[in-house]
mmCIF file of C-alpha atoms in Angstrom:
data_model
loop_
_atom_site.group_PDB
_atom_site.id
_atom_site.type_symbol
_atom_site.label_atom_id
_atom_site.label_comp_id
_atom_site.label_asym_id
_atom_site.label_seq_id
_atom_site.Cartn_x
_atom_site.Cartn_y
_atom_site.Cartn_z
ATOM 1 C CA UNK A 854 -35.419 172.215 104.476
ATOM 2 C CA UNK A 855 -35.567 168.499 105.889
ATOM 3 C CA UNK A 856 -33.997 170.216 109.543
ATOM 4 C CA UNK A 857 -37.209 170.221 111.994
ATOM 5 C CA UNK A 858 -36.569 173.080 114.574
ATOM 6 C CA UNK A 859 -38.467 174.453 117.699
ATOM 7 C CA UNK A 860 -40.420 177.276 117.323
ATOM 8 C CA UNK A 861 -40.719 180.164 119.998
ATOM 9 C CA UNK A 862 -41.345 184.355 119.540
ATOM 10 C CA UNK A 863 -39.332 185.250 121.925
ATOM 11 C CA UNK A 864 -36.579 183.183 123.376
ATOM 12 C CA UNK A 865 -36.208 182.224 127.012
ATOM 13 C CA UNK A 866 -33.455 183.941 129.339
ATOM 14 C CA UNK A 867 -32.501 180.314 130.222
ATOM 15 C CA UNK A 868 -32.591 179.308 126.622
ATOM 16 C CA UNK A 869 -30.099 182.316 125.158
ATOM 17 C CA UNK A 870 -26.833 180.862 123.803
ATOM 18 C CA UNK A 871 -23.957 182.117 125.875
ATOM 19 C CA UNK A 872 -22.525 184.915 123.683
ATOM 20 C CA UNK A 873 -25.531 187.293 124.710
ATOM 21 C CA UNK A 874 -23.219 187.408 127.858
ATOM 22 C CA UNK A 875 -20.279 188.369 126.399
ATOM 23 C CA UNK A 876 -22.274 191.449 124.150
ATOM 24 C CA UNK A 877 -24.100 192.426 127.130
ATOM 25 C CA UNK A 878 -21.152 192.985 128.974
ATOM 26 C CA UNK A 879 -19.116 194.841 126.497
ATOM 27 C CA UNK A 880 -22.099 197.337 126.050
ATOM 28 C CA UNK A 881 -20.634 200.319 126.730
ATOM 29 C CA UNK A 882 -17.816 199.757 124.382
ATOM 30 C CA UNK A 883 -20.221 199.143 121.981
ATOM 31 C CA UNK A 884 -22.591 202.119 122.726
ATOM 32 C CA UNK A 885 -19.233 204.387 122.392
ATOM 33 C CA UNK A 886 -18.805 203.006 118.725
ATOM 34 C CA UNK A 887 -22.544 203.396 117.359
ATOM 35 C CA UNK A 888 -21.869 207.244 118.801
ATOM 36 C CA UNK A 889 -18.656 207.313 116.837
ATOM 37 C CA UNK A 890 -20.253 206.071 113.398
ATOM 38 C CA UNK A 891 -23.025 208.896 114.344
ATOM 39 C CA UNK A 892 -20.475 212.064 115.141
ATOM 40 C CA UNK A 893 -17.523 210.852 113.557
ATOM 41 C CA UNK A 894 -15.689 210.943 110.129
ATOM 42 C CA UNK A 895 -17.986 211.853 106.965
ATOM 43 C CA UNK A 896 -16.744 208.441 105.604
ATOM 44 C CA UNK A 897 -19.148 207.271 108.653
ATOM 45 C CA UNK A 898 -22.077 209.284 108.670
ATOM 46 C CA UNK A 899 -22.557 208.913 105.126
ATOM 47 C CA UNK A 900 -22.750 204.815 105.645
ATOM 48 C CA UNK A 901 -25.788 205.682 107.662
ATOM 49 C CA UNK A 902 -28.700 205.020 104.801
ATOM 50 C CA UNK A 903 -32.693 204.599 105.210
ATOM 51 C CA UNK A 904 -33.470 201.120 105.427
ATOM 52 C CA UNK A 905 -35.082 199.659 102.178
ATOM 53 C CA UNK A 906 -33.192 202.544 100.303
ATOM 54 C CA UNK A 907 -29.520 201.830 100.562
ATOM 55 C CA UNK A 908 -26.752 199.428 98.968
ATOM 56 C CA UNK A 909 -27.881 196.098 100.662
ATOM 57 C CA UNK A 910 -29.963 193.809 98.248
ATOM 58 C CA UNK A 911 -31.389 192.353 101.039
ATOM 59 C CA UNK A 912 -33.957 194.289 102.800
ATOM 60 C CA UNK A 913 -34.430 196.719 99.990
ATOM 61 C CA UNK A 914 -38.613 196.966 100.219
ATOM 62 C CA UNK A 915 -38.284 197.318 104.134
ATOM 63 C CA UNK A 916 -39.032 200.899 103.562
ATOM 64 C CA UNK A 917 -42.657 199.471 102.808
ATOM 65 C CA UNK A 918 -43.646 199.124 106.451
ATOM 66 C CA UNK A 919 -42.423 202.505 107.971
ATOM 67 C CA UNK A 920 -44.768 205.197 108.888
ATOM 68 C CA UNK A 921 -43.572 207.909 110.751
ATOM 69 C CA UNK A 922 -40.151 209.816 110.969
ATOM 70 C CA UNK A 923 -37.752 206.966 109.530
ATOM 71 C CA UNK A 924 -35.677 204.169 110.212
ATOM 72 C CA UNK A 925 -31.604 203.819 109.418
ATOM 73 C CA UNK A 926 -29.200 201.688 109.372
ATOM 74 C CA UNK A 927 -25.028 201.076 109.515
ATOM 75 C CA UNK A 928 -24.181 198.079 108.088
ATOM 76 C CA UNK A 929 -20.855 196.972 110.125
ATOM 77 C CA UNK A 930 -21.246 192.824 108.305
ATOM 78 C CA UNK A 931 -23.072 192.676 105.100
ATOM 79 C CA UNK A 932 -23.654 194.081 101.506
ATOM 80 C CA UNK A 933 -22.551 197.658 102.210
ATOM 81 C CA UNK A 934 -20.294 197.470 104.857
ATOM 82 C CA UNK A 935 -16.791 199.467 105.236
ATOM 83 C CA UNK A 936 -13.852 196.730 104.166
ATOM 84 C CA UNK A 937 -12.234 198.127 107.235
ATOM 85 C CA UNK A 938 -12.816 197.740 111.088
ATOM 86 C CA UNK A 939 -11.720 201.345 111.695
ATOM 87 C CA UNK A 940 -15.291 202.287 112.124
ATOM 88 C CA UNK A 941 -15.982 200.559 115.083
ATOM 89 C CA UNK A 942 -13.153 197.439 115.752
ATOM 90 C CA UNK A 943 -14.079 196.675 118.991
ATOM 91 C CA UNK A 944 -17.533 195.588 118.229
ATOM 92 C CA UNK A 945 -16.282 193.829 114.816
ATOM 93 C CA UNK A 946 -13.419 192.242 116.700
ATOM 94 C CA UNK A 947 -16.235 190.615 119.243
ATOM 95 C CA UNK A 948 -18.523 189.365 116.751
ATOM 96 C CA UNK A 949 -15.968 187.887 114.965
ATOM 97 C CA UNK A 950 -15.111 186.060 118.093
ATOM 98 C CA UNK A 951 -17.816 185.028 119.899
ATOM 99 C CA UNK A 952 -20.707 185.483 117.194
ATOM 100 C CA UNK A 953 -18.531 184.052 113.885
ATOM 101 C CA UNK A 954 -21.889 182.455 112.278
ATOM 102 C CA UNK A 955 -23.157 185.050 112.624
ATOM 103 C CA UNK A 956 -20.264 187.249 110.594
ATOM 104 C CA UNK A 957 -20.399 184.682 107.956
ATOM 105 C CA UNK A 958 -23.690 184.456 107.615
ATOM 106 C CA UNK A 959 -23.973 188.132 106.890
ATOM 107 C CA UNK A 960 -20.719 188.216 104.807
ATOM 108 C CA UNK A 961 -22.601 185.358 102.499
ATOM 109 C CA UNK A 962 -25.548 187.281 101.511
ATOM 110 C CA UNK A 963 -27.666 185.597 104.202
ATOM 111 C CA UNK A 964 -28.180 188.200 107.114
ATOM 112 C CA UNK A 965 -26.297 191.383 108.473
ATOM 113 C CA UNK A 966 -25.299 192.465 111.172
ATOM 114 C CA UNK A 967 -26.170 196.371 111.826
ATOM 115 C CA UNK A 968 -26.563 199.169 114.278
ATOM 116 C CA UNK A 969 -31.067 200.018 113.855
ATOM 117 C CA UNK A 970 -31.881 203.661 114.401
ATOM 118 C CA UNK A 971 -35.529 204.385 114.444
ATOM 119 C CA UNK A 972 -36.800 207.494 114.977
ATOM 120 C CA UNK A 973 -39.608 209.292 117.433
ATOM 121 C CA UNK A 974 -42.792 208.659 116.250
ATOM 122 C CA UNK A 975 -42.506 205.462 113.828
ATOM 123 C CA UNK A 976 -44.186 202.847 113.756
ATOM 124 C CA UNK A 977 -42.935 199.794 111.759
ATOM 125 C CA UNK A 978 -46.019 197.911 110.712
ATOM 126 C CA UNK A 979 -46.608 193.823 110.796
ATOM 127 C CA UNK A 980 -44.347 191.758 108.612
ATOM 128 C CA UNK A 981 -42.936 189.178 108.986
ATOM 129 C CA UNK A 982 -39.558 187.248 108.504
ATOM 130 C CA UNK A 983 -38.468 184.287 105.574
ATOM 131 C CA UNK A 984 -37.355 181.805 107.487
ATOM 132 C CA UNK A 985 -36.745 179.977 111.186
ATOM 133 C CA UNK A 986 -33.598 178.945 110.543
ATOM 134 C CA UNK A 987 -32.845 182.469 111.122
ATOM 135 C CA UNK A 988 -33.008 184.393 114.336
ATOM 136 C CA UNK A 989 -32.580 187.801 114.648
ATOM 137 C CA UNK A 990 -30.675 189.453 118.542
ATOM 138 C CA UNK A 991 -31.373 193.165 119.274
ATOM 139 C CA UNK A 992 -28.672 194.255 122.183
ATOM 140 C CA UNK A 993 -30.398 197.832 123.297
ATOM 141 C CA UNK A 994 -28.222 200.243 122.994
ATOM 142 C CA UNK A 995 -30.144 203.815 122.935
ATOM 143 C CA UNK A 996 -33.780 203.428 124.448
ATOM 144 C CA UNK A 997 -36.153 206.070 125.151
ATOM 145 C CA UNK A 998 -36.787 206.667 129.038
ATOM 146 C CA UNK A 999 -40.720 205.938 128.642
ATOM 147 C CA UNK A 1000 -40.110 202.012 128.100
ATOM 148 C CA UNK A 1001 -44.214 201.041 127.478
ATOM 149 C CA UNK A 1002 -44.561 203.699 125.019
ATOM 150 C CA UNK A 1003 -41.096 201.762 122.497
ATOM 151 C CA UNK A 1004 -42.161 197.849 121.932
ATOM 152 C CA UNK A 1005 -42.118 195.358 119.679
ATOM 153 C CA UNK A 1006 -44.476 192.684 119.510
ATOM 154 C CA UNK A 1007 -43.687 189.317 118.368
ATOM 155 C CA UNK A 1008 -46.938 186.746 117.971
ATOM 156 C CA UNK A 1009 -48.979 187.765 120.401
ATOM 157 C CA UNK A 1010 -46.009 188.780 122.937
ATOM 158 C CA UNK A 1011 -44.679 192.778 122.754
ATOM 159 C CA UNK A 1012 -41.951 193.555 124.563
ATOM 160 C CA UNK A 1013 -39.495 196.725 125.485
ATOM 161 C CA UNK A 1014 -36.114 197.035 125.373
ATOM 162 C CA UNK A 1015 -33.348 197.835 127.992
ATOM 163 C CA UNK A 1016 -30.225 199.471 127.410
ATOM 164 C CA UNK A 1017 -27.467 196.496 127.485
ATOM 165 C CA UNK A 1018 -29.348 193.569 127.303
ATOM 166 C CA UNK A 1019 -30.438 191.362 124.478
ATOM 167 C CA UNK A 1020 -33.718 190.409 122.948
ATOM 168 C CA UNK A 1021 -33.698 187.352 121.141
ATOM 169 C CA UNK A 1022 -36.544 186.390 119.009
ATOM 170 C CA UNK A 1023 -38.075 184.620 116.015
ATOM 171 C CA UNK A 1024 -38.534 187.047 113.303
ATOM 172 C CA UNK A 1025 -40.649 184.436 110.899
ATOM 173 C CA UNK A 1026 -43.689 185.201 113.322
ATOM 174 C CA UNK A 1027 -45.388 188.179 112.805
ATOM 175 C CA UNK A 1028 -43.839 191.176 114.439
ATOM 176 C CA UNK A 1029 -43.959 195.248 114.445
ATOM 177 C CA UNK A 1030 -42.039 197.700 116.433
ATOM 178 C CA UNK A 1031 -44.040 201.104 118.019
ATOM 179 C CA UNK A 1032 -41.695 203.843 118.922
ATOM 180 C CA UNK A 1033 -44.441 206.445 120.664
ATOM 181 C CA UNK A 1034 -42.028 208.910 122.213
ATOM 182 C CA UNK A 1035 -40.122 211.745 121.099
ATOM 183 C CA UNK A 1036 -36.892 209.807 121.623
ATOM 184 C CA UNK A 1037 -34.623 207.569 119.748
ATOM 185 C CA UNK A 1038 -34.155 203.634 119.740
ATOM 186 C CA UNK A 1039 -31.172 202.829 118.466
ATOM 187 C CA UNK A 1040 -30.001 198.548 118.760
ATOM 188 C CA UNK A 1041 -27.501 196.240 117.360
ATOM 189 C CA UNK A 1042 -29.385 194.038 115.270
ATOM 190 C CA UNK A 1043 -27.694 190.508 114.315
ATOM 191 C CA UNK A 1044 -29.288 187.949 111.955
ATOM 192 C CA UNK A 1045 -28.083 184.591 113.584
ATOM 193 C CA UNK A 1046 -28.770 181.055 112.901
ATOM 194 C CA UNK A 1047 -31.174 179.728 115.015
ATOM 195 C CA UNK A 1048 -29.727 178.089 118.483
ATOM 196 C CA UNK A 1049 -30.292 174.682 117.743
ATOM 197 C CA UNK A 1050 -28.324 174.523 114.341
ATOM 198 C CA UNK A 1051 -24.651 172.906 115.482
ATOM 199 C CA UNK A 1052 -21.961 175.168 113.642
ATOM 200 C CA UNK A 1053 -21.453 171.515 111.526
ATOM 201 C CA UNK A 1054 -24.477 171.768 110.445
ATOM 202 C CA UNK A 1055 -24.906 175.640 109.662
ATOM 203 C CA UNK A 1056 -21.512 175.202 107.535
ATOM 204 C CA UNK A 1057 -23.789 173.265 104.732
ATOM 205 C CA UNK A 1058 -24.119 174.954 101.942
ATOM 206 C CA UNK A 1059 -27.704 173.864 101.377
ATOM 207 C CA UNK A 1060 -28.434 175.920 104.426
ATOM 208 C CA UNK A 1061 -26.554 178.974 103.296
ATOM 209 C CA UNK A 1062 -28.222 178.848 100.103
ATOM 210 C CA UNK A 1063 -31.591 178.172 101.916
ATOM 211 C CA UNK A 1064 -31.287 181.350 103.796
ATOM 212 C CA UNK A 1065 -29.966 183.399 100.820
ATOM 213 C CA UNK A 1066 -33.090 182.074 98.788
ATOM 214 C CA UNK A 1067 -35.884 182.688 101.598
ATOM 215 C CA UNK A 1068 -34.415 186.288 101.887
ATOM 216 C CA UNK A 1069 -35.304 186.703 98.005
ATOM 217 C CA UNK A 1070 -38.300 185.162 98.387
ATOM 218 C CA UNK A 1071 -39.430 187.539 100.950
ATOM 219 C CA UNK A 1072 -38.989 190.574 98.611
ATOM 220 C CA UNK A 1073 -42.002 189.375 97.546
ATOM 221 C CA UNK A 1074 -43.675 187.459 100.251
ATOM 222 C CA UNK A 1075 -42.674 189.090 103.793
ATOM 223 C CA UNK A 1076 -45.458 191.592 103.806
ATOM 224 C CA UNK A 1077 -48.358 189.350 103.588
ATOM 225 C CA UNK A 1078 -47.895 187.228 106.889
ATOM 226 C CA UNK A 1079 -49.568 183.736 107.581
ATOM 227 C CA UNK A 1080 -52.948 183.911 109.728
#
């Protein structure tokens, strides 16, 4: 790609674009759909797949870098998703509306959107991430009490979650998550364009087909990160 963009782990409070307001506000409604697509209709629970093992094309060697208990997903935009919002409309109906890159971005084959499970004990080992023109936003949603002992670490910079607020970050550097207790970490993970791509500009379809093709590429690539 000719676009020259910033490049940063982790981003800056100051820096986040002003949706991670809106989805940090509206995490309880949130939270109460991820428990619905857990306890709820069969037609739910079964949409609940091991990553690297499901319907998405994308993402379909994750399974590669677990060790431990597992790691799941429900895909709510992307290849695999319900055509319906009756599994969680709230959350849909917010992303559409305050995230809509995002949603299309997903919906073209060139992210997701999904709610990450990963269980006690699992470690997901360093990999790392196609592209910067991508960013990916975890809002914490379910995170175990003992915060040091469930990180991620992205460069040289780990980090924990807290329930209701997002963590923004740069998946193209290296990066691993350590979940150490006997508790689950569940987020809403959103692939996003990265903040300083105008919606003009992420409506090219070079881009689109940019991100699409560094995804593939990563199949075969993402597990052997740069020094």
């Amino acid at each position: 790609s000719t676009v020259q963009l910033s490049s940063v782990p982790i981003c800056p409070l100051e820096q986040r674009p002003i949706w991670c307001n809106e989805l940090e506000r509206n995490y309880g409604r949130i939270l109460d759909e991820y428990n619905n697509t857990s306890r709820g209709t069969p037609m739910m629970t079964n949409q609940w797949m091991d990553v690297g093992y499901g319907r998405r094309g994308s993402g379909h060697d994750d399974h590669s870098v677990v060790s431990g208990r597992g790691w799941k997903e429900y895909v709510l935009f992307g290849t695999g998703a319900i055509e319906s919002d009756y599994d969680a409309p709230f959350t849909k109906k917010l992303l559409r509306q305050h995230v809509p890159d995002a949603v299309t971005l997903a919906q073209e084959g060139g992210g997701e959107v999904i709610f990450s499970r990963l269980s006690p004990r699992t470690h997901i080992k360093p990999h790392c991430g196609p592209t910067n023109l991508r960013w990916t936003a975890h809002l914490g949603l379910v995170i175990p009490k003992s915060k040091s002992d469930c990180r991620i670490r992205v460069g040289n910079e780990w980090k924990s979650w807290s329930a209701g607020k997002i963590l923004l970050f740069d998946d193209s550097f290296e990066h691993e998550v350590r979940n150490d207790t006997d508790e689950e970490r569940v987020v809403l993970l959103i692939r996003l364009w990265h903040p300083e791509l105008t919606s003009r500009t992420v409506l090219a379809s070079q881009l689109v087909q940019e991100a699409i093709a560094k995804k593939e590429e990563s199949v075969q690539k993402r597990y052997n990160p740069p020094a």
